[in-house]
mmCIF file of C-alpha atoms in Angstrom:
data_model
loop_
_atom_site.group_PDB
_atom_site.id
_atom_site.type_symbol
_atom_site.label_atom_id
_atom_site.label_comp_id
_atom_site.label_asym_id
_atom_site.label_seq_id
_atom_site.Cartn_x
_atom_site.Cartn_y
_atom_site.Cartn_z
ATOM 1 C CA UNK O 1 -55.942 13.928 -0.926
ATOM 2 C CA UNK O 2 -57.218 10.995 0.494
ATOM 3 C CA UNK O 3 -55.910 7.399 -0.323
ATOM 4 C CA UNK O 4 -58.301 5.202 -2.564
ATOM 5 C CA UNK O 5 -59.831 2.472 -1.332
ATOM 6 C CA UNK O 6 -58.610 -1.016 -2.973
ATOM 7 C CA UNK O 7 -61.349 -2.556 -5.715
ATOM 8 C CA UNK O 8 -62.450 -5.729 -5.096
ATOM 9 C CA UNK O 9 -62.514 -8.416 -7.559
ATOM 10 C CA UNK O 10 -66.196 -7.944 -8.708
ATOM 11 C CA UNK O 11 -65.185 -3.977 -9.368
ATOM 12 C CA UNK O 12 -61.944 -5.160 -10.876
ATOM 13 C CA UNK O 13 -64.233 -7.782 -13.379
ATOM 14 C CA UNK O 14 -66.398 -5.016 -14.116
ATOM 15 C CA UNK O 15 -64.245 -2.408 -15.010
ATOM 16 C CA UNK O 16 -62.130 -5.244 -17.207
ATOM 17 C CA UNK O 17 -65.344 -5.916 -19.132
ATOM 18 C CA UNK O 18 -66.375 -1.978 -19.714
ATOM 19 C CA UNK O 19 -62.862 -1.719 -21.008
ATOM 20 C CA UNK O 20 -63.125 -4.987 -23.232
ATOM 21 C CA UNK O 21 -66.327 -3.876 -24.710
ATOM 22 C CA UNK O 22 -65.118 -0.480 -25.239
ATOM 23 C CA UNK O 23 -62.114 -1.702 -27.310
ATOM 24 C CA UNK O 24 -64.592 -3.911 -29.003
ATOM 25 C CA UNK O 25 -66.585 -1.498 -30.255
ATOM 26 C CA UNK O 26 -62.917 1.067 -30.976
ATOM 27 C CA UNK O 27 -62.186 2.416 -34.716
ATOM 28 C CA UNK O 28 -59.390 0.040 -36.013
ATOM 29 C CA UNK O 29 -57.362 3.350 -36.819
ATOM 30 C CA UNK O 30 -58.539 4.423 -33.445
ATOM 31 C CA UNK O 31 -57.199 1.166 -31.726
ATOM 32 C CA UNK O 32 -53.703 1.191 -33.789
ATOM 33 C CA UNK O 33 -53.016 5.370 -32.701
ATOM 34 C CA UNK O 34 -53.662 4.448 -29.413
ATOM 35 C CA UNK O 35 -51.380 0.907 -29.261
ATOM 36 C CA UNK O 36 -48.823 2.884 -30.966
ATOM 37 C CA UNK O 37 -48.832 5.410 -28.435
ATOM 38 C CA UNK O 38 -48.633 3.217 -25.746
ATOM 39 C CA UNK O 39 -45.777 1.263 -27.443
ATOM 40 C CA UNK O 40 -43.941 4.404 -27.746
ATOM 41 C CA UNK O 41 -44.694 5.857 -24.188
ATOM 42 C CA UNK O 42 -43.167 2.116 -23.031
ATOM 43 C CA UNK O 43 -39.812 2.896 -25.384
ATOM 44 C CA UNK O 44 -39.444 6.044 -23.834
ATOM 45 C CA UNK O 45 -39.618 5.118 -20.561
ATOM 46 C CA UNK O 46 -37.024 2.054 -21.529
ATOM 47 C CA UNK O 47 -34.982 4.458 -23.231
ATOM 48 C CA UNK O 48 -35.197 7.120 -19.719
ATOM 49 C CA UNK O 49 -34.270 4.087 -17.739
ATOM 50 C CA UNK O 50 -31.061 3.253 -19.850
ATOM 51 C CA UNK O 51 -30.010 6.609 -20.142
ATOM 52 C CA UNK O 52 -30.071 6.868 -16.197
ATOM 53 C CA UNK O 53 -28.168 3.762 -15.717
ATOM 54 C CA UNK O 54 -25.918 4.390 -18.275
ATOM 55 C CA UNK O 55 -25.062 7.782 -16.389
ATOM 56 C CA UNK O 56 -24.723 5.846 -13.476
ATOM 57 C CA UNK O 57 -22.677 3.322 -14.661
ATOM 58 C CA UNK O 58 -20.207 6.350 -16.232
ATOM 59 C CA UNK O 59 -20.371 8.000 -12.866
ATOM 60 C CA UNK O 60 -19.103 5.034 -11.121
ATOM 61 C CA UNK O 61 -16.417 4.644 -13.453
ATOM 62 C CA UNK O 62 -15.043 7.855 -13.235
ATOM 63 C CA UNK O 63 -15.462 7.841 -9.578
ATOM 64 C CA UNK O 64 -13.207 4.887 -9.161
ATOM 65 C CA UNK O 65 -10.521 6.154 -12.650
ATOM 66 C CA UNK O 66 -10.274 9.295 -10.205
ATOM 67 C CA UNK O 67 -9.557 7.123 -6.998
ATOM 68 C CA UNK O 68 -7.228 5.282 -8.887
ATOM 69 C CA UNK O 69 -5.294 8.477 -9.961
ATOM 70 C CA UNK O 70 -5.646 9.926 -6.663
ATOM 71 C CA UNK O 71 -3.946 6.780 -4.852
ATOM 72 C CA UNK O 72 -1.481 6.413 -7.503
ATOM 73 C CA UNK O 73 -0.430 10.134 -7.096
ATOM 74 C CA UNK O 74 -0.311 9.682 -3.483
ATOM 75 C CA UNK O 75 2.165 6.486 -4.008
ATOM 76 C CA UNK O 76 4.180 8.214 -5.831
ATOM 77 C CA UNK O 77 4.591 11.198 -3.267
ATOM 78 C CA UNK O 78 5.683 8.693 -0.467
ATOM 79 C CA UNK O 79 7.784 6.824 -3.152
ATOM 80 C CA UNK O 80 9.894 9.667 -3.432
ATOM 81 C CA UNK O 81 9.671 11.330 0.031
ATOM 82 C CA UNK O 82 10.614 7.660 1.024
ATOM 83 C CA UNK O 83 13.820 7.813 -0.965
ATOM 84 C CA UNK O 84 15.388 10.931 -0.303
ATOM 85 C CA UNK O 85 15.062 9.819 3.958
ATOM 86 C CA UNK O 86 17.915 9.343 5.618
ATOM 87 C CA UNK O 87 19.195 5.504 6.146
ATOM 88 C CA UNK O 88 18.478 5.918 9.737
ATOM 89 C CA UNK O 89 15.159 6.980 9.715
ATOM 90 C CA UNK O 90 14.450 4.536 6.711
ATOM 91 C CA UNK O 91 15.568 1.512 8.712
ATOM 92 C CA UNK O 92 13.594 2.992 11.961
ATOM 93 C CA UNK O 93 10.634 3.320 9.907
ATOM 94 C CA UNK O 94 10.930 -0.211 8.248
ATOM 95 C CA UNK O 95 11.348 -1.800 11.999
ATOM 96 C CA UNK O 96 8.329 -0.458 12.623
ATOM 97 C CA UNK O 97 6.209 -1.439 10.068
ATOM 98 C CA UNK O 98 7.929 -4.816 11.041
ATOM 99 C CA UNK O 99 7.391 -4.954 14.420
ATOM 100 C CA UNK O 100 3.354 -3.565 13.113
ATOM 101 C CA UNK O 101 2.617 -6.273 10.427
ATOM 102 C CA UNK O 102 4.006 -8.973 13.120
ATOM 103 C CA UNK O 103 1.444 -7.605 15.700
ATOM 104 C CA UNK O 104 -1.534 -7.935 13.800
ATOM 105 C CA UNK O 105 -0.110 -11.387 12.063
ATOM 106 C CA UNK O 106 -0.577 -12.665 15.939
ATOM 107 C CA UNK O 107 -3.851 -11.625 16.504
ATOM 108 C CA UNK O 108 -5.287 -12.638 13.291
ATOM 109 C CA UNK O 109 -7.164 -15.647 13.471
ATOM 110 C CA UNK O 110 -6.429 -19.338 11.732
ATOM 111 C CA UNK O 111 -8.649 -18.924 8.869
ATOM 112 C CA UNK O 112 -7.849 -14.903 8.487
ATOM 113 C CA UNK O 113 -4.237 -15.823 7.932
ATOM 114 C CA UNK O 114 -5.264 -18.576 5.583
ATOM 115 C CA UNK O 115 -7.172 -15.968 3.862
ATOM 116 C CA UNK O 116 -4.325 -13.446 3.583
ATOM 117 C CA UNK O 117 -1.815 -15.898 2.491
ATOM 118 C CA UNK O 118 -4.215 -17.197 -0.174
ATOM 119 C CA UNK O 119 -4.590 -13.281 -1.443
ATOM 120 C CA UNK O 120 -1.157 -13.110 -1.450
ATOM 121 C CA UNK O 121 -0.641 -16.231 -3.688
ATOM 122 C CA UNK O 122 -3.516 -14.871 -5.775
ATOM 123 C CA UNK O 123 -1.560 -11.470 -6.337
ATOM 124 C CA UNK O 124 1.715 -13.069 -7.164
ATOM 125 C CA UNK O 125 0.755 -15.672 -9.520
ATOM 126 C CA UNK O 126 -1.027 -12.654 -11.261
ATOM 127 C CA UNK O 127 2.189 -10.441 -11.444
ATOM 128 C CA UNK O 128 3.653 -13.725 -12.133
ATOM 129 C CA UNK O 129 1.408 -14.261 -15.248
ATOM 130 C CA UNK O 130 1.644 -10.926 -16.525
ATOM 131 C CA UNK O 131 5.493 -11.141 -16.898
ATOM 132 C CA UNK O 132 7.552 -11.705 -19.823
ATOM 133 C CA UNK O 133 10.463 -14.577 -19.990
ATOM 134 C CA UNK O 134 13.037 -11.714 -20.041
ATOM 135 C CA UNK O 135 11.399 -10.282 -16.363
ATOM 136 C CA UNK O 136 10.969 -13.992 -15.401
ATOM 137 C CA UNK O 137 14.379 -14.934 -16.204
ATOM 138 C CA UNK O 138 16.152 -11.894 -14.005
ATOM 139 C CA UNK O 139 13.513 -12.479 -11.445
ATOM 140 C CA UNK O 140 15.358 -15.946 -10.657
ATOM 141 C CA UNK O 141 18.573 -14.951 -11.126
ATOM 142 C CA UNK O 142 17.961 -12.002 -8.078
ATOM 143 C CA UNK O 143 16.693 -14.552 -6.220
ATOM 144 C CA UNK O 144 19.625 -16.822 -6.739
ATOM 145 C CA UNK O 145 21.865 -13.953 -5.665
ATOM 146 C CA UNK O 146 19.596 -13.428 -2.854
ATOM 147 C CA UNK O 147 19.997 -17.353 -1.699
ATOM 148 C CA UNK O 148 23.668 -17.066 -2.126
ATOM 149 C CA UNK O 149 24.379 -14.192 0.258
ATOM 150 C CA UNK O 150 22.423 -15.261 2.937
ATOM 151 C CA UNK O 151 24.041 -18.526 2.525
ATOM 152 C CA UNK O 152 27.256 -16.666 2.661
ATOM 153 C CA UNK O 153 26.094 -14.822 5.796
ATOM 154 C CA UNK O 154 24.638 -18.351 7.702
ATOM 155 C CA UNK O 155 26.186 -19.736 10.837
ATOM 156 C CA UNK O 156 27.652 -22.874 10.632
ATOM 157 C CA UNK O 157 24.552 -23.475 13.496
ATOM 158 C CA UNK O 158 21.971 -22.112 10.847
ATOM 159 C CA UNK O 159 23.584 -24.524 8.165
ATOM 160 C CA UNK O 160 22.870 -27.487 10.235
ATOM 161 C CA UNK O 161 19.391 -26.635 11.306
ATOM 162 C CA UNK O 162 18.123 -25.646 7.373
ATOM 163 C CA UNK O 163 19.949 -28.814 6.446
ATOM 164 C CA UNK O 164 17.542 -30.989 8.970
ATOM 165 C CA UNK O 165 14.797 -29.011 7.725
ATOM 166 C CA UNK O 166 15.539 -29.832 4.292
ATOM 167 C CA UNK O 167 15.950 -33.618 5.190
ATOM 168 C CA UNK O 168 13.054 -34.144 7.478
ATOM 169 C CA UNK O 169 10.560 -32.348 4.938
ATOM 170 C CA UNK O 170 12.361 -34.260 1.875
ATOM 171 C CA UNK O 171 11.360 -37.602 4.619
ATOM 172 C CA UNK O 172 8.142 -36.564 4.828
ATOM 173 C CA UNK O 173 7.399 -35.886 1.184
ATOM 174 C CA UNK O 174 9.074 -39.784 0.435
#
């Protein structure tokens, strides 16, 4: 079929007034059947187009609800194939990911590592948020246990230089 040519603006005026007259000269009843068929040809196309999003909207959502299940099952698997390892391999396999996460901590850039530490912030004050006084309150006191065994386990060399720290950034902060 071949394309149509484009109208110009006399043909355009022309046709407009035909159609204007026409509708002039249209049965009331005539004119109300057919605005009410339009109106309901437009609802049915608005309803169509809602119907598709809305499927595609509910596809999306289950897409990602399955993801979600699918990574969660998959942490769990490596949670518990992770604890039945032996110590060796356990502490071999945390080196690792040590010696890993310090490689690419090197070659990130300034404002990369600004980014990651500000996600990191984000996530904590989240989990942070979300917990109760009771979680809070234990939460401190394993980190107070924490402090006191590696205080325990400091040089007296390690003493001195956290206690400089502590006084040149209390200096600073005067």
């Amino acid at each position: 079929m071949a394309p149509r040519r484009q109208m110009t603006d006399a043909e355009k005026a022309e046709k407009n007034r035909k159609q204007r007259e026409k509708r002039a000269q249209e049965d009331p009843e005539a004119r109300e059947k057919r605005l009410q068929d339009n109106r309901a040809r437009a609802q049915y196309v608005r309803d169509e187009k809602k119907q598709r999003l809305d499927q595609e909207v509910q596809r999306q959502t289950q897409d990602k609800v399955d993801r979600q299940v699918r990574l969660d099952v998959e942490a769990q698997r490596r949670k518990e194939n992770r604890a039945q390892e032996p110590d060796e391999i356990q502490q071999a396999r945390l080196q690792e990911q040590a010696l890993r996460q310090q490689a690419l901590h090197e070659e990130e850039s300034e404002e990369e590592t600004r980014a990651r530490l500000r996600d990191q912030a984000t996530q904590q004050q989240a989990i942070r948020n979300a917990e109760t006084d009771d979680e809070s309150r234990v939460r401190m006191i394993e980190g107070n246990l924490r402090h006191q065994v590696l205080r325990a386990q400091e040089t007296v060399e390690e003493r001195m230089s956290r206690s400089m720290a502590d006084r040149l950034r209390h200096q600073m902060y005067l």
